[in-house]
Coordinates of C-alpha atoms in Angstrom, one line a residue:
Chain A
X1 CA 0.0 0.0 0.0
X2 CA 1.7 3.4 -1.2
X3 CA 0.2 6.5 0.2
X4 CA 1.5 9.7 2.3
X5 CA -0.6 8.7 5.2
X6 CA 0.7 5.3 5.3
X7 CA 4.6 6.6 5.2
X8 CA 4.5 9.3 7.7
X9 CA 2.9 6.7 10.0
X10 CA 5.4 4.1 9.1
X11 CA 8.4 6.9 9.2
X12 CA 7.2 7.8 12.7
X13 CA 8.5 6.1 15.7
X14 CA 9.9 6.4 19.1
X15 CA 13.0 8.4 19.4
X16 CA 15.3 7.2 21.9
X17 CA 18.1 9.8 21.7
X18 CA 17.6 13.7 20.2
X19 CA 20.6 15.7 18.7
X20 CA 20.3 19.0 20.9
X21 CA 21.7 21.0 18.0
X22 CA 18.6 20.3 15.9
X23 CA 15.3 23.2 16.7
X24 CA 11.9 22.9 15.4
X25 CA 11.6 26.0 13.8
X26 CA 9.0 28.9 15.1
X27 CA 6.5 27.9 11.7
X28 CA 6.2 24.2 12.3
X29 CA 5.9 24.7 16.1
X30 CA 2.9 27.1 15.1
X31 CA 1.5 24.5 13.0
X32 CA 1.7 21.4 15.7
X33 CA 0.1 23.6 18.9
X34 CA -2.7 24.9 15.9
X35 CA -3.1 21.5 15.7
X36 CA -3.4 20.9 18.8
X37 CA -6.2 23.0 19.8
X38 CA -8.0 21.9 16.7
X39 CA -8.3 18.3 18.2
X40 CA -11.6 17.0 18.9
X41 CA -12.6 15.7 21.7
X42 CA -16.2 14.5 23.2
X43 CA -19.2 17.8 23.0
X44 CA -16.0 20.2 22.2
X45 CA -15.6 19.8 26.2
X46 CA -11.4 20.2 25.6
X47 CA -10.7 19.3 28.8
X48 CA -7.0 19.5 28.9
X49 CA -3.9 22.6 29.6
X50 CA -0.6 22.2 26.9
X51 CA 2.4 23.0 28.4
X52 CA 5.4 23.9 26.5
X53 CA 8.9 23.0 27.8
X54 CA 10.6 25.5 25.4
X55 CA 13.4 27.6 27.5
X56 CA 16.0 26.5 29.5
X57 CA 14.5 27.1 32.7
X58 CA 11.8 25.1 31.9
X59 CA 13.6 22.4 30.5
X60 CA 15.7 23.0 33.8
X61 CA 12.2 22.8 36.1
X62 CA 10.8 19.4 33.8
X63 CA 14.5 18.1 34.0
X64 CA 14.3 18.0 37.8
X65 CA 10.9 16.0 38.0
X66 CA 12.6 12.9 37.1
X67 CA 14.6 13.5 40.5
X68 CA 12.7 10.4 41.8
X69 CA 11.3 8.3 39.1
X70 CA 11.3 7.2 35.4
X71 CA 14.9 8.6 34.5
X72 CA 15.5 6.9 31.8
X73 CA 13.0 9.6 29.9
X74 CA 15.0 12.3 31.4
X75 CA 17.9 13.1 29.0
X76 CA 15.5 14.1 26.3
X77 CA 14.3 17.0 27.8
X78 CA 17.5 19.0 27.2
X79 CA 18.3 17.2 23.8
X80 CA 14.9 17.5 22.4
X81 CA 13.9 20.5 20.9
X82 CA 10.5 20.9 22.9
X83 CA 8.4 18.7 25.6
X84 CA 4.8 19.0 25.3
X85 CA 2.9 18.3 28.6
X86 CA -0.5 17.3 28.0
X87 CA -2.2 18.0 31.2
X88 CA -6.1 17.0 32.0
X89 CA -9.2 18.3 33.8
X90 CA -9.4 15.7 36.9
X91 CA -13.0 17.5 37.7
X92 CA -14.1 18.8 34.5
X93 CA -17.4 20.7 35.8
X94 CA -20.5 23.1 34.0
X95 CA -18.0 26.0 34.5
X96 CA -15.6 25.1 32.5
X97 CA -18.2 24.2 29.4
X98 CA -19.3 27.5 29.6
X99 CA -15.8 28.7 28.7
X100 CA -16.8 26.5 25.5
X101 CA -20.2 27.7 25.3
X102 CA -19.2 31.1 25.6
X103 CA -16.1 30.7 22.9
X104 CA -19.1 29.1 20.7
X105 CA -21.3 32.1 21.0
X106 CA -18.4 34.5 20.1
X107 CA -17.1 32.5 17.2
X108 CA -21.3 32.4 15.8
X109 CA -21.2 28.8 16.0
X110 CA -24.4 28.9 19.1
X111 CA -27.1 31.7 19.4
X112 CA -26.7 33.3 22.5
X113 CA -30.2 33.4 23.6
X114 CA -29.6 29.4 23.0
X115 CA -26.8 29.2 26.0
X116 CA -29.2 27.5 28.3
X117 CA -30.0 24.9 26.0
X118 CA -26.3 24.5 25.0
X119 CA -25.8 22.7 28.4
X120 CA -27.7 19.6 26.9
X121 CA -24.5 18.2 25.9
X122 CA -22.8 18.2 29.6
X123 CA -25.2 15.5 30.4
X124 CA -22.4 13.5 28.5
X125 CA -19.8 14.8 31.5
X126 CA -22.4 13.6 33.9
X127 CA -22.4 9.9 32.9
X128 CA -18.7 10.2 33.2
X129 CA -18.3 12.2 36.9
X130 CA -18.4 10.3 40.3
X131 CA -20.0 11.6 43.6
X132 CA -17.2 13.3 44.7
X133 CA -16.9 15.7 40.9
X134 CA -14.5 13.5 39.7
X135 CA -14.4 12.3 35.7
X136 CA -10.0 11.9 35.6
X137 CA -11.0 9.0 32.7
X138 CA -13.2 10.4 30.9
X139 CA -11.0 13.8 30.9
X140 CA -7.5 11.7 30.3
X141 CA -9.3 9.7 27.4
X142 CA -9.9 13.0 25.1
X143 CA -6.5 14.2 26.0
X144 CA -5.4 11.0 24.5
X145 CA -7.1 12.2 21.7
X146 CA -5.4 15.2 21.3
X147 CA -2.3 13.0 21.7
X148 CA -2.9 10.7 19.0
X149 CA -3.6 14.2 16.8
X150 CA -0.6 15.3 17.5
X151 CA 1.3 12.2 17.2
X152 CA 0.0 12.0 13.5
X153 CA 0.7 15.9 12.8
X154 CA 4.6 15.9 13.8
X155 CA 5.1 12.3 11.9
X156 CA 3.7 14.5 9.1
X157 CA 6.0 17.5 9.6
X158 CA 9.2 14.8 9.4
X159 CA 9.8 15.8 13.0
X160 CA 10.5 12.9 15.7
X161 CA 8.9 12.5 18.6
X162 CA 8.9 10.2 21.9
X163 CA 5.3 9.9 24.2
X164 CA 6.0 9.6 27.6
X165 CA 4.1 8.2 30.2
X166 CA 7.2 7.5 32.4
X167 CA 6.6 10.7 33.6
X168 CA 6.0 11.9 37.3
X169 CA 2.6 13.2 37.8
X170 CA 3.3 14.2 41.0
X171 CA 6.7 16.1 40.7
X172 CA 5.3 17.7 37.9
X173 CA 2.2 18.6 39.7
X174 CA 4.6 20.2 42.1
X175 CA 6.8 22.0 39.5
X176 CA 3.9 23.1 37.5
X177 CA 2.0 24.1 40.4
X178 CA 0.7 27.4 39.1
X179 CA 0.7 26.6 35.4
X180 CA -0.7 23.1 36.0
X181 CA -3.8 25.0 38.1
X182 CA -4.9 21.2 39.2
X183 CA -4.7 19.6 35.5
X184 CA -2.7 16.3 35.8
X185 CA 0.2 15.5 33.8
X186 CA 0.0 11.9 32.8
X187 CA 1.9 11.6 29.8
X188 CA 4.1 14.2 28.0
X189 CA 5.6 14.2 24.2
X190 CA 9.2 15.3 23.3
X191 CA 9.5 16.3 19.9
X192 CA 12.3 17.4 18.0
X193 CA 14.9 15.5 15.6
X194 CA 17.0 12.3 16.2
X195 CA 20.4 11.9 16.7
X196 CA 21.5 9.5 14.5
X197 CA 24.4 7.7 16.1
X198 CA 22.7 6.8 19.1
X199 CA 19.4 6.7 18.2
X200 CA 19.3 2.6 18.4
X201 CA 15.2 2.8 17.2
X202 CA 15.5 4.9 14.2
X203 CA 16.4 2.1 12.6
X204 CA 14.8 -1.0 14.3
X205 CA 12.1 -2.2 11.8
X206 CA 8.5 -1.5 12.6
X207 CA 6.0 -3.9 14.4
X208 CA 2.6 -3.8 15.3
X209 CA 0.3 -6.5 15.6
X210 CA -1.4 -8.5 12.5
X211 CA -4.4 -6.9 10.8
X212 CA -6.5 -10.1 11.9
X213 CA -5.6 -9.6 15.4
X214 CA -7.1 -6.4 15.9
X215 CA -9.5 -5.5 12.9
X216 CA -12.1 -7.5 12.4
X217 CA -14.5 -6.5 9.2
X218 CA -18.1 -7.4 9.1
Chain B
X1 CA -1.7 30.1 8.7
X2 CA -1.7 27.8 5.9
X3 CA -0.4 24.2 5.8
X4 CA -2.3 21.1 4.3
X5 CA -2.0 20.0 8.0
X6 CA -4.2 23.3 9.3
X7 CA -6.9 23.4 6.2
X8 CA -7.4 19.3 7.0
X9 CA -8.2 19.8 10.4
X10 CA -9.9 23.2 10.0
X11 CA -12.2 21.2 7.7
X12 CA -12.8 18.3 10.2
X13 CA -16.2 18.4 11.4
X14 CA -18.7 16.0 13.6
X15 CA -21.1 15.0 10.3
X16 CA -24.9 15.2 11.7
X17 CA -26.3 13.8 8.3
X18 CA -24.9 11.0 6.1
X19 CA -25.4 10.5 2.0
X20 CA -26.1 6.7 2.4
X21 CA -25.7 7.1 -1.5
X22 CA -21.8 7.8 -1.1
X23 CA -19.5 5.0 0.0
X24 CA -15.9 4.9 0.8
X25 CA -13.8 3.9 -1.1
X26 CA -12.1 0.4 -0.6
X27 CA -8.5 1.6 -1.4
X28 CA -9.2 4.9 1.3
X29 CA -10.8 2.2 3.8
X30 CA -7.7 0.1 3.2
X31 CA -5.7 3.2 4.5
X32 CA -8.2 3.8 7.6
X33 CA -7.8 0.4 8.6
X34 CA -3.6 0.6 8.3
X35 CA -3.6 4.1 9.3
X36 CA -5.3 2.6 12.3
X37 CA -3.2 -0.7 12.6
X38 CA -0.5 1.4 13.0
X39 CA -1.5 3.7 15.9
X40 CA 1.4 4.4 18.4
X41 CA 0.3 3.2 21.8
X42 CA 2.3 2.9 25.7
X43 CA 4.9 0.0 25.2
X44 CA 3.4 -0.6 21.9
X45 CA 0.6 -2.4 23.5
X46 CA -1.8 -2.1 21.3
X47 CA -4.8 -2.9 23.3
X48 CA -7.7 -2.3 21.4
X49 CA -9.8 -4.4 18.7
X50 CA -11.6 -2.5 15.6
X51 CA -15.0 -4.1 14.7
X52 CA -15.7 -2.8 11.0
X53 CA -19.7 -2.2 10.1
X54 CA -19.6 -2.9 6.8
X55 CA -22.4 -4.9 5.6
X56 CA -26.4 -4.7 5.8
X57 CA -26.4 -7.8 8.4
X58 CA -23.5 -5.9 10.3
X59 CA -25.4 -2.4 10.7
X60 CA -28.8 -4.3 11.1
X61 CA -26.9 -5.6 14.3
X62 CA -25.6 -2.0 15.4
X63 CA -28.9 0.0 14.6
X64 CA -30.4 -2.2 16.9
X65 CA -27.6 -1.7 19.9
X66 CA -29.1 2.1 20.2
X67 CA -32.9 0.2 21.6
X68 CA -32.7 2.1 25.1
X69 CA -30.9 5.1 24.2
X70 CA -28.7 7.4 22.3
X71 CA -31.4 7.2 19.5
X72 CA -29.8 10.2 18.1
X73 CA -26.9 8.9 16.6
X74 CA -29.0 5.7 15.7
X75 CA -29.4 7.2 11.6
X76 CA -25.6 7.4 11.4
X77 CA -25.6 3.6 11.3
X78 CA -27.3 2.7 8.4
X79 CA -26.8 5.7 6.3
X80 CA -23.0 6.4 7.2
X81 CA -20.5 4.2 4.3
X82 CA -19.5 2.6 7.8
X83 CA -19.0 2.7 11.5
X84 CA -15.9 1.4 13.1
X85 CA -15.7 0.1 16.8
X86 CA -13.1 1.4 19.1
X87 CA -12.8 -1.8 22.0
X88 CA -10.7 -1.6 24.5
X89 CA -9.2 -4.7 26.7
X90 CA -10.2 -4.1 30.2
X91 CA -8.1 -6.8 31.5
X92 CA -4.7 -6.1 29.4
X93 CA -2.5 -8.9 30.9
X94 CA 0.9 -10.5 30.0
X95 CA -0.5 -12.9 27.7
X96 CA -1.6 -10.0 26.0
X97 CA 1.7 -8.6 25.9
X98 CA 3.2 -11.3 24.7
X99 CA 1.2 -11.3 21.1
X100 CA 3.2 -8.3 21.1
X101 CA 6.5 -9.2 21.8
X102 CA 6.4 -12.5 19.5
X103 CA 5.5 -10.2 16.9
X104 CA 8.2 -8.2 17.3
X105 CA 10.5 -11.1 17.4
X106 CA 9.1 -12.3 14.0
X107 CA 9.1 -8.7 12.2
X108 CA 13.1 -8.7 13.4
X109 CA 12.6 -6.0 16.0
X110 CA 13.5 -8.3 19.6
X111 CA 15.9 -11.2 19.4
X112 CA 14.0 -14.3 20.6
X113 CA 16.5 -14.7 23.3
X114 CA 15.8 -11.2 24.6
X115 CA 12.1 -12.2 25.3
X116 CA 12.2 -12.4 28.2
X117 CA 13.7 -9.5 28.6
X118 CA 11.3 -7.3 26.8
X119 CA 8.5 -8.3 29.5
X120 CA 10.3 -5.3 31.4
X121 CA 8.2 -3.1 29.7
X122 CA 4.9 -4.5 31.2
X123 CA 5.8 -2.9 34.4
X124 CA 3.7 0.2 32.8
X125 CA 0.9 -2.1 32.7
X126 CA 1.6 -3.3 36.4
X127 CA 1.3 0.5 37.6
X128 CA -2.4 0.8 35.8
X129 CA -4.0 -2.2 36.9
X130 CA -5.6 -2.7 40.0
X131 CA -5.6 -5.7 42.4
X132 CA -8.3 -7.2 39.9
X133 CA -6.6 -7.4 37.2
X134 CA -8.4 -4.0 35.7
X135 CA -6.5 -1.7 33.6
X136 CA -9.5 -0.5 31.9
X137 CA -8.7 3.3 32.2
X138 CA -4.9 2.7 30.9
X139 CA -6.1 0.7 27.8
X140 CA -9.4 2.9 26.6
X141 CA -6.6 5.6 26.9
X142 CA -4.2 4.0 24.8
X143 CA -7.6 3.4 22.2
X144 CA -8.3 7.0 22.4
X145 CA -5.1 7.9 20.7
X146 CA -5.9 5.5 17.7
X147 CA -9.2 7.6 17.6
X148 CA -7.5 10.6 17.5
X149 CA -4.9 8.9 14.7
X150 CA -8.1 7.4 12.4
X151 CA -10.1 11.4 12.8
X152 CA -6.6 12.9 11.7
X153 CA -6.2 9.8 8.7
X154 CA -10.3 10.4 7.4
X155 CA -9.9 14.2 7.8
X156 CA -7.1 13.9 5.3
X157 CA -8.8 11.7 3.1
X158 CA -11.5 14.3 2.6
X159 CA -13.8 11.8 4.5
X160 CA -16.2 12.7 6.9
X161 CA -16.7 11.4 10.3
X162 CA -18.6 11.4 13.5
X163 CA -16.8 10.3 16.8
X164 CA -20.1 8.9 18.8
X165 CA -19.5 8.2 22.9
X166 CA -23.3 8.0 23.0
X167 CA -23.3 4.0 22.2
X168 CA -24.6 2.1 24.5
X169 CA -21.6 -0.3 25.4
X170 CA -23.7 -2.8 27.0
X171 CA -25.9 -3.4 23.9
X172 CA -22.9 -2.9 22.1
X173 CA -21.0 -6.5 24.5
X174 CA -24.5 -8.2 24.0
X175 CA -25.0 -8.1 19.9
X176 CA -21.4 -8.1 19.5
X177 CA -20.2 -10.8 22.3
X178 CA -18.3 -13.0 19.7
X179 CA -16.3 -10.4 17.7
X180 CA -15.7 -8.5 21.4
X181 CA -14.5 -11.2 23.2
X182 CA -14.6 -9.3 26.6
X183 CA -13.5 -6.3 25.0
X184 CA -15.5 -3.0 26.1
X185 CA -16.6 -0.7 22.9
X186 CA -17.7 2.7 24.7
X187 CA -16.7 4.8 21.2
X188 CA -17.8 4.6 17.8
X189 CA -17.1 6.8 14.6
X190 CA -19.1 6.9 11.7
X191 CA -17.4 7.3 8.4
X192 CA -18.4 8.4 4.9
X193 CA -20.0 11.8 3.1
X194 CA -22.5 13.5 4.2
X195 CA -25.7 15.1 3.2
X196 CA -25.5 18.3 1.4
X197 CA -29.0 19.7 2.7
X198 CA -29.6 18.4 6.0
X199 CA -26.2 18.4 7.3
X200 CA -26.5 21.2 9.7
X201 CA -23.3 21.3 11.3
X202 CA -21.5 21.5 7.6
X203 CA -21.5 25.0 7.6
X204 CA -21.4 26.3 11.1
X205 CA -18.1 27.5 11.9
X206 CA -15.3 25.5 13.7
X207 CA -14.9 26.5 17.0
X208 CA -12.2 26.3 19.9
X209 CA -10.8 27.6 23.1
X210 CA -8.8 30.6 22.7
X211 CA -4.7 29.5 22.3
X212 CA -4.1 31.5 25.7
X213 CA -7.0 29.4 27.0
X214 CA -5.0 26.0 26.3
X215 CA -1.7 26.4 25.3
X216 CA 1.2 28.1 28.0
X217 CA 4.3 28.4 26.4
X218 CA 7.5 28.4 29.2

């Protein structure tokens, strides 16, 4: 099968070592975080904060949240270009739709005598939330989304990247503290471009699991 | 900004109305499906099964899933070119895993005598499952990135889609209890073209949280 969508997805893979000298330059990084607020996720609820890890302080900050925990990630926050923390809503609630509602009603997508009404779709939060406000899995799951958007948009800009979930939510929770406002950081993405000496993956060939074990058409 | 990447996902919409007259192509379904196949996920894990609607028996089986609620997506079935089953493993165990590593050792990416070895990773696993044996929220996160991957592949293709969490996943385990095989299917996206004149959300504009709103660059 020959098509760009099946080579940037065969192309992309986990970088395990990033050449430091290497940016992503200012145009591309517009394109990936346009990108990323252009993911969809379940009634538009967008229920996750970006961070960027783009100076050296901050690659300083992320750099010391692996003080405990998962340091095998931890070189490629200096050597990649950027780290994108993708942070969720742990108690996504009807205050923060109405930042959507309202953005809606400004952009002429809802009437605004129609606000009320615009709530409808939160019933979807509410089949997700527990007693105590809390919908972490249903909030984590869009993020994933977003992920998997992104993912797909840097394979197609040529630009590596490596997702991280051997990362420490709760350093970074502590970091972060007033960026993070009480989004949790499960998973983060570096991105930037390999080193190619001592990138053992770049060149390790592909494998995922047989079509007939995970597609079944009917 | 202009990029191919930007207009695709600018374009992207949730289709309300399908022309059950237009069908996918099978060389573009044969990219959805690879494109899909090929979804990065934690330790390659892979922990999802894709249940294709395809034929008149198969979306007989799915219009009737939507009995006791969520009749509003209930059209999409039979007039969308198809609907494809996001399922996520709610027990992902090592015998799981180990599909995974043996293909790896037959595509020439882990040595057989390094199989052992390559269990390491499943200590990821081991910190999202519970004394039960449930890793349910770890693997439906892992499935959400492929849906992110598959809205990112049809938007390119000029398809369109609707991502549908209003499925009712326990109709869903009963009609489809031999493809599932214990897997949980709590997401759905309807693929094809939709209907020029009844399409309402066509033409409204896109809209999203403000960049500030999301995105904090450090």
């Amino acid at each position: 099968m020959t098509h760009p969508i099946i080579t940037d997805l065969n192309r992309r893979y986990t970088s395990k070592r990033y050449d430091a000298s290497k940016k992503i330059s200012q145009s591309d990084l517009d394109i990936i975080l346009e990108a990323i607020r252009l993911s969809p996720s379940s009634i538009n609820s967008q229920p996750w904060k970006i961070i960027v890890i783009s100076s050296d302080e901050a690659k300083q900050r992320m750099h010391q949240t692996f003080v405990n925990k998962f340091q095998f990630n931890q070189p490629h926050i200096k050597a990649a270009s950027h780290t994108l923390l993708f942070a969720y809503n742990p108690k996504y609630a009807r205050s923060d739709y109405e930042k959507v509602i309202d953005t809606d009603i400004k952009n002429g997508r809802t009437l605004a005598e129609n606000k009320e009404q615009a709530f409808g779709a939160f019933a979807f939060v509410d089949l997700n939330t527990d007693e105590h406000g809390n919908n972490a899995h249903w909030t984590k799951a869009q993020t994933y989304i977003a992920l998997g958007n992104t993912m797909h948009t840097v394979a197609r800009l040529g630009i590596d990247s490596t997702p991280m979930e051997g990362v420490d939510k709760d350093m970074i929770s502590e970091l972060f503290n007033d960026e993070l406002n009480g989004y949790v950081c499960e998973v983060a993405l570096a991105i930037g471009y390999h080193e190619e000496s001592e990138d053992y993956n770049a060149t390790l060939p592909k494998s995922r699991l047989a079509k007939d074990q995970v597609i079944t058409i009917l």
